[in-house]
Short mmCIF file of C-alpha atoms and ligand atoms in Angstrom, two decimals:
data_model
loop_
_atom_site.label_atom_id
_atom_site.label_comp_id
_atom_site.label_asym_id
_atom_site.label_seq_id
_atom_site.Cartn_x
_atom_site.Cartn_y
_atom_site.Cartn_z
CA UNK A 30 30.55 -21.29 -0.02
CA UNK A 31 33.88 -23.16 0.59
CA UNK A 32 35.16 -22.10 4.10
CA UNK A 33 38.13 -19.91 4.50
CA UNK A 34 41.10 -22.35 5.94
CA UNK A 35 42.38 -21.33 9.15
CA UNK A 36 45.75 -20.70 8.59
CA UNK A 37 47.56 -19.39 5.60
CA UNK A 38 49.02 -21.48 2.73
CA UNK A 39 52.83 -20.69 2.49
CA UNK A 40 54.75 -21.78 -0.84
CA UNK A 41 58.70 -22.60 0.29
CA UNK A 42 60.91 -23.79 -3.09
CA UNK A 43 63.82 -25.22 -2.30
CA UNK A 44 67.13 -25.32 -5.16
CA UNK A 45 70.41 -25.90 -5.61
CA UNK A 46 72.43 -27.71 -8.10
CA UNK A 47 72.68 -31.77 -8.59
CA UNK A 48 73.49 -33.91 -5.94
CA UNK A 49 73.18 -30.87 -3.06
CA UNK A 50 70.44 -33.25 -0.93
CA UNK A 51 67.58 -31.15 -1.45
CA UNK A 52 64.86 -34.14 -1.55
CA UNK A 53 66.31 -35.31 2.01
CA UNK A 54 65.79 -31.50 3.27
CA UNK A 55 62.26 -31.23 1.66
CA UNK A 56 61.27 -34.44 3.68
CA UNK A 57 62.63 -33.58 6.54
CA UNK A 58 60.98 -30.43 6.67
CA UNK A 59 57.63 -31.85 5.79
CA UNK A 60 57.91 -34.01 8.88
CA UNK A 61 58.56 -30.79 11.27
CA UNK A 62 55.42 -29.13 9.86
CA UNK A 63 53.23 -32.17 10.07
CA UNK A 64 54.66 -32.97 13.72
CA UNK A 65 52.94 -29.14 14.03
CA UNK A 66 49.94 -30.09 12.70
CA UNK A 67 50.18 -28.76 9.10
CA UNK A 68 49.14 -30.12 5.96
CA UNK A 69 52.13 -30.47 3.81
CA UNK A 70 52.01 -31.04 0.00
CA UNK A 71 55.53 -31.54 -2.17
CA UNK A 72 55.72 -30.81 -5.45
CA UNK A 73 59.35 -31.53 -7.89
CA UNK A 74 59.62 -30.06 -11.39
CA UNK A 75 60.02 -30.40 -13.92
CA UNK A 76 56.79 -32.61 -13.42
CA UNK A 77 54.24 -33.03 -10.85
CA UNK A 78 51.15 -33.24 -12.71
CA UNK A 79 50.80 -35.82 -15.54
CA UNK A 80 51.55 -33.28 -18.49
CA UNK A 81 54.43 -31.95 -16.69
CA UNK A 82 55.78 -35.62 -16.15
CA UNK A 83 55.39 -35.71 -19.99
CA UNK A 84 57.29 -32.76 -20.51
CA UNK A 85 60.08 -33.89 -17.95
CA UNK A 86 60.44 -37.38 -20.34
CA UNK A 87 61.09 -34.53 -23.53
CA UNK A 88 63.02 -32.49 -21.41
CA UNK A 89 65.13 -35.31 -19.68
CA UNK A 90 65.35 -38.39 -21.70
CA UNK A 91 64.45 -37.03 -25.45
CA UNK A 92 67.19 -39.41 -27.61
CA UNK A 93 67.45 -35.94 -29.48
CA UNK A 94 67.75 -33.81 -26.51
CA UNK A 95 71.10 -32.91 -27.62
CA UNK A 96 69.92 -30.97 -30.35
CA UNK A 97 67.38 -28.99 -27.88
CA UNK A 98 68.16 -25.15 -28.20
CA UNK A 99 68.07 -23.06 -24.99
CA UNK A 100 65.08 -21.55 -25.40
CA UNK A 101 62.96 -24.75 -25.85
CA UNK A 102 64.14 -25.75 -22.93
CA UNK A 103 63.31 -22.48 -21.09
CA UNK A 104 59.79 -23.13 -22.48
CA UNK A 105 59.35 -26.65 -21.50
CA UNK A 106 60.41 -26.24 -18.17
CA UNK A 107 57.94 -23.27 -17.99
CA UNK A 108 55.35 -24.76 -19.33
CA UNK A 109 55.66 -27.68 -17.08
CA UNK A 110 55.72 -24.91 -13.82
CA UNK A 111 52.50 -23.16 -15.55
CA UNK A 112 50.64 -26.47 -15.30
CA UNK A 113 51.83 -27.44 -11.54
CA UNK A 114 50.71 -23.84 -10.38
CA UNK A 115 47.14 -24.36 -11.70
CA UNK A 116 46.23 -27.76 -10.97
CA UNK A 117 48.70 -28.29 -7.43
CA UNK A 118 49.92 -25.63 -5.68
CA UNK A 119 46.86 -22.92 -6.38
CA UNK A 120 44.49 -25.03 -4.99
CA UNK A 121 46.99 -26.57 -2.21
CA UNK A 122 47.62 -22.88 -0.76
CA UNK A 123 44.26 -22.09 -0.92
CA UNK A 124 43.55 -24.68 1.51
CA UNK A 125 45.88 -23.46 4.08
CA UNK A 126 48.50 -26.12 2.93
CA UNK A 127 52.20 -25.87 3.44
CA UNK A 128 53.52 -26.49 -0.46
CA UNK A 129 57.07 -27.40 -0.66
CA UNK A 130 58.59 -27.57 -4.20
CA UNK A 131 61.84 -29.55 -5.19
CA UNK A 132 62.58 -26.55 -7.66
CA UNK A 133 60.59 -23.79 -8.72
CA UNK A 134 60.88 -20.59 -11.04
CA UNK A 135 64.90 -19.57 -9.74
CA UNK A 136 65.90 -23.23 -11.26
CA UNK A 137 64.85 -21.42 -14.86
CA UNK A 138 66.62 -17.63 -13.93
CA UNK A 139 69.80 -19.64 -13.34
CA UNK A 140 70.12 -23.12 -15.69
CA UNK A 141 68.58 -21.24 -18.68
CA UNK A 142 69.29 -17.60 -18.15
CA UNK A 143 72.79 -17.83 -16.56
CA UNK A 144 74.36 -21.03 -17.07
CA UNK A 145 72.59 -21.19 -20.64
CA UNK A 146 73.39 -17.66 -21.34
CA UNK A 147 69.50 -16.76 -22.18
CA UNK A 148 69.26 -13.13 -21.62
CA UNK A 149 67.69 -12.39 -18.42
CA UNK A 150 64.72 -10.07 -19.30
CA UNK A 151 62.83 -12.53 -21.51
CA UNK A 152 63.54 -15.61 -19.14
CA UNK A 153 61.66 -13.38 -16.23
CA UNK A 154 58.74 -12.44 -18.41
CA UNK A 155 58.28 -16.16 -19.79
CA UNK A 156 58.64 -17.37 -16.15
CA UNK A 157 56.23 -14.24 -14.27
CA UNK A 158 53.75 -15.66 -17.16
CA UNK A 159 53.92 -19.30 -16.09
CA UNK A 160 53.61 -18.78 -12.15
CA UNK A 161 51.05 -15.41 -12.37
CA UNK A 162 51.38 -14.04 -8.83
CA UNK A 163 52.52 -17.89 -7.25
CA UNK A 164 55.84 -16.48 -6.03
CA UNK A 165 57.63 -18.28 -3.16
CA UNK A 166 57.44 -17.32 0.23
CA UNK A 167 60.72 -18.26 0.73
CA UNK A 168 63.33 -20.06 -1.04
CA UNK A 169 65.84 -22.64 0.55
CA UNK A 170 69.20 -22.92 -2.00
CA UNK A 171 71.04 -25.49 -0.14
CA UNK A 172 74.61 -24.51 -1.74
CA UNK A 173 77.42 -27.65 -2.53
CA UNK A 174 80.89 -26.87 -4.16
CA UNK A 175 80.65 -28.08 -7.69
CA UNK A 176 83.15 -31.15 -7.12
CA UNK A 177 81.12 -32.19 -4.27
CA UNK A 178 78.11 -31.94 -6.21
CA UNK A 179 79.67 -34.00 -9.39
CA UNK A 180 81.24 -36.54 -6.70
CA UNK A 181 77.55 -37.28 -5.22
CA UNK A 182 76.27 -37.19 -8.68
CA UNK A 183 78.89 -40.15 -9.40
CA UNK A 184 77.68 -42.01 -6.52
CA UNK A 185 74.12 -42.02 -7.46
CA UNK A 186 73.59 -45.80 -7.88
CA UNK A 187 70.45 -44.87 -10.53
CA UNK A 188 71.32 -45.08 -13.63
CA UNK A 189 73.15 -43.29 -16.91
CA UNK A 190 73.27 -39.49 -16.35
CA UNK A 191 70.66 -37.62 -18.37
CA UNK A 192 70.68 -34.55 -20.12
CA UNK A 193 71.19 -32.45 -17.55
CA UNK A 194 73.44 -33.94 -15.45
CA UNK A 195 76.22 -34.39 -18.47
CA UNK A 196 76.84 -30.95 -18.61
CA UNK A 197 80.63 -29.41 -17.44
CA UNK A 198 81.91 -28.07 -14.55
CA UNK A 199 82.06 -24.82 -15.92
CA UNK A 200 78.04 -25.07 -16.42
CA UNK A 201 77.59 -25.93 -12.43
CA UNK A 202 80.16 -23.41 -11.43
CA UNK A 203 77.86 -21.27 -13.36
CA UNK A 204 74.52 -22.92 -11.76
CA UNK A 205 76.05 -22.27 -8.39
CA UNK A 206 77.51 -18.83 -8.68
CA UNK A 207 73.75 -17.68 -10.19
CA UNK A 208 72.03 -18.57 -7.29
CA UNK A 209 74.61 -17.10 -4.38
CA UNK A 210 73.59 -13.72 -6.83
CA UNK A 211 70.39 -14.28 -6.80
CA UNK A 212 69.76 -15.03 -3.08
CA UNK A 213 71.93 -11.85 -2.39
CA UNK A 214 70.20 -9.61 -4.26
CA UNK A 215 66.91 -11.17 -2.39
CA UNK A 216 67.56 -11.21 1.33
CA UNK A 217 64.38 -11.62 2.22
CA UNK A 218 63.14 -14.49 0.14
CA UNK A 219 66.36 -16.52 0.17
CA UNK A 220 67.91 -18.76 2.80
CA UNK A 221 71.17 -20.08 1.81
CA UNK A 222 72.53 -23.34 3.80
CA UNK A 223 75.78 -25.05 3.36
CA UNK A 224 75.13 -28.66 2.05
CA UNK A 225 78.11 -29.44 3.33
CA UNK A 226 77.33 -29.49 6.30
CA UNK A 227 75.48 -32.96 8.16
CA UNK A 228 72.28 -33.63 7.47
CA UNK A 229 71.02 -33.13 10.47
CA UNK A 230 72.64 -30.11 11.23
CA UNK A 231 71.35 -28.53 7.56
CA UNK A 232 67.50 -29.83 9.03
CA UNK A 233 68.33 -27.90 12.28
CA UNK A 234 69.29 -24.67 10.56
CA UNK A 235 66.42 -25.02 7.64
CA UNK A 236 63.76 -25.60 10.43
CA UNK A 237 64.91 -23.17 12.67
CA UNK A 238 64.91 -19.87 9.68
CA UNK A 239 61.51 -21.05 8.48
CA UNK A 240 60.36 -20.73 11.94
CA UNK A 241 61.64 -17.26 12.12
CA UNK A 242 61.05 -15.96 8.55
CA UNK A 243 57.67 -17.06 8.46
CA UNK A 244 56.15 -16.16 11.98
P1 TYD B 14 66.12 -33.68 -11.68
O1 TYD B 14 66.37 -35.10 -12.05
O2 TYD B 14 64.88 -33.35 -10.99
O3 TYD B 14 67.38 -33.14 -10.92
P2 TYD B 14 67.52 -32.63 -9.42
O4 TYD B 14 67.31 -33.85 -8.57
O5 TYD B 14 68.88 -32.11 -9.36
O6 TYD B 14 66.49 -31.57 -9.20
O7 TYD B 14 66.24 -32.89 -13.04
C1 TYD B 14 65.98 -31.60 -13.14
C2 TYD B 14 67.04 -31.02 -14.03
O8 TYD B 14 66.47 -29.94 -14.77
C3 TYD B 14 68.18 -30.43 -13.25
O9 TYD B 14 69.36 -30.62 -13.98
C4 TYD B 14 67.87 -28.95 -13.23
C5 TYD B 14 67.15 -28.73 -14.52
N1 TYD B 14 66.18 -27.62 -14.54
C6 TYD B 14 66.41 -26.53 -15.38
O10 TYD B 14 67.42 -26.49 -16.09
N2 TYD B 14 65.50 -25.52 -15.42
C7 TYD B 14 64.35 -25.53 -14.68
O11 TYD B 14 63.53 -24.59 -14.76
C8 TYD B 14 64.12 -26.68 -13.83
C9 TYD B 14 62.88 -26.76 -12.99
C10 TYD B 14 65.07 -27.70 -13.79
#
């Protein structure tokens, strides 16, 4: 019989919109819980697991993404989250691992179901389906003005934008505004940082809630 792990798997997502440095939080973080002697496992959707990498190429890079309706998006992007649940973080949490996810089901509520205009009951019941009872422990939104997050966006020396990331200001306004509701209506799960801020100080401030919110 597989032994029962000593301390408790915890599931942290972290979102925001474009450019608001959430991979440079998520790594930092990871280091504080490994310098406490935690496993750490990150996770970024759309993708993580082969098939949802496949998915993200549709989702992303499709040469006839423009003509993707809302609701095949929702579904992709779900699908892609039901798929990392089952084969990554279910098993990582029940090993007592800390699993922290560049995105997670809130990126769906608010870029398909706000910004996208989906309406809000069906976009919860497709994404409850694809997580089952996976639901964050908490959830990091590390909020950026919209012109700050389209300046960093800019800056990015990758290459073209994709899909995504050629949408309007009016859709990121939109992107940001959903998740300042959101995280209101859901004190206890949410932690909202300004990504403003320096890096190090946002680390400080991250490190310092988890420590407190998850005692
Ligand atoms: P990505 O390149 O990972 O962007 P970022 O670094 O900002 O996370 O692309 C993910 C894009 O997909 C991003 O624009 C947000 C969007 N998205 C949704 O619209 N719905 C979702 O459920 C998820 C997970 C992402």
């Amino acid at each position: 019989m597989p032994q029962k792990p000593k301390t408790a798997g915890r599931l942290i997502s972290f979102e925001g919109s474009e450019g608001s440095g959430k991979s440079t939080q998520i790594a930092r973080l990871a280091a504080h819980f490994q310098k406490i002697g935690r496993e750490v496992v990150t996770t970024r959707e759309p993708g993580g697991t082969e098939i949802g990498e496949q998915i993200r190429n549709i989702i992303v890079h499709n040469s006839k993404g423009d003509e993707m309706c809302a609701e095949t998006e929702l579904l992709l992007f779900t699908a892609a989250r039901a798929q990392l649940v089952r084969e990554v973080i279910t098993p990582a949490l029940g090993r007592g691992v800390i699993v922290l996810s560049d995105r997670y089901l809130d990126s769906s509520t608010v870029y398909q179901g706000i910004a996208r205009n989906l309406a809000a009951d069906p976009v919860a019941q497709v994404n409850r389906f694809a997580v089952g009872s996976i639901m964050p422990d908490l959830t990091i939104v590390i909020d950026v003005p919209t012109e700050v997050s389209l300046a960093r966006l800019k800056q990015r020396a990758s290459d073209l934008p994709d899909r995504m990331e050629r949408e309007n200001v009016d859709f990121y306004n939109k992107v940001r505004e959903g998740y300042l509701v959101l995280a209101k209506g859901m004190p206890e799960r949410f932690i909202v940082v300004d990504g403003t801020k320096t890096e190090d100080s946002i680390e400080k401030k991250i490190w310092s809630e988890v420590q407190a919110r998850l005692k």
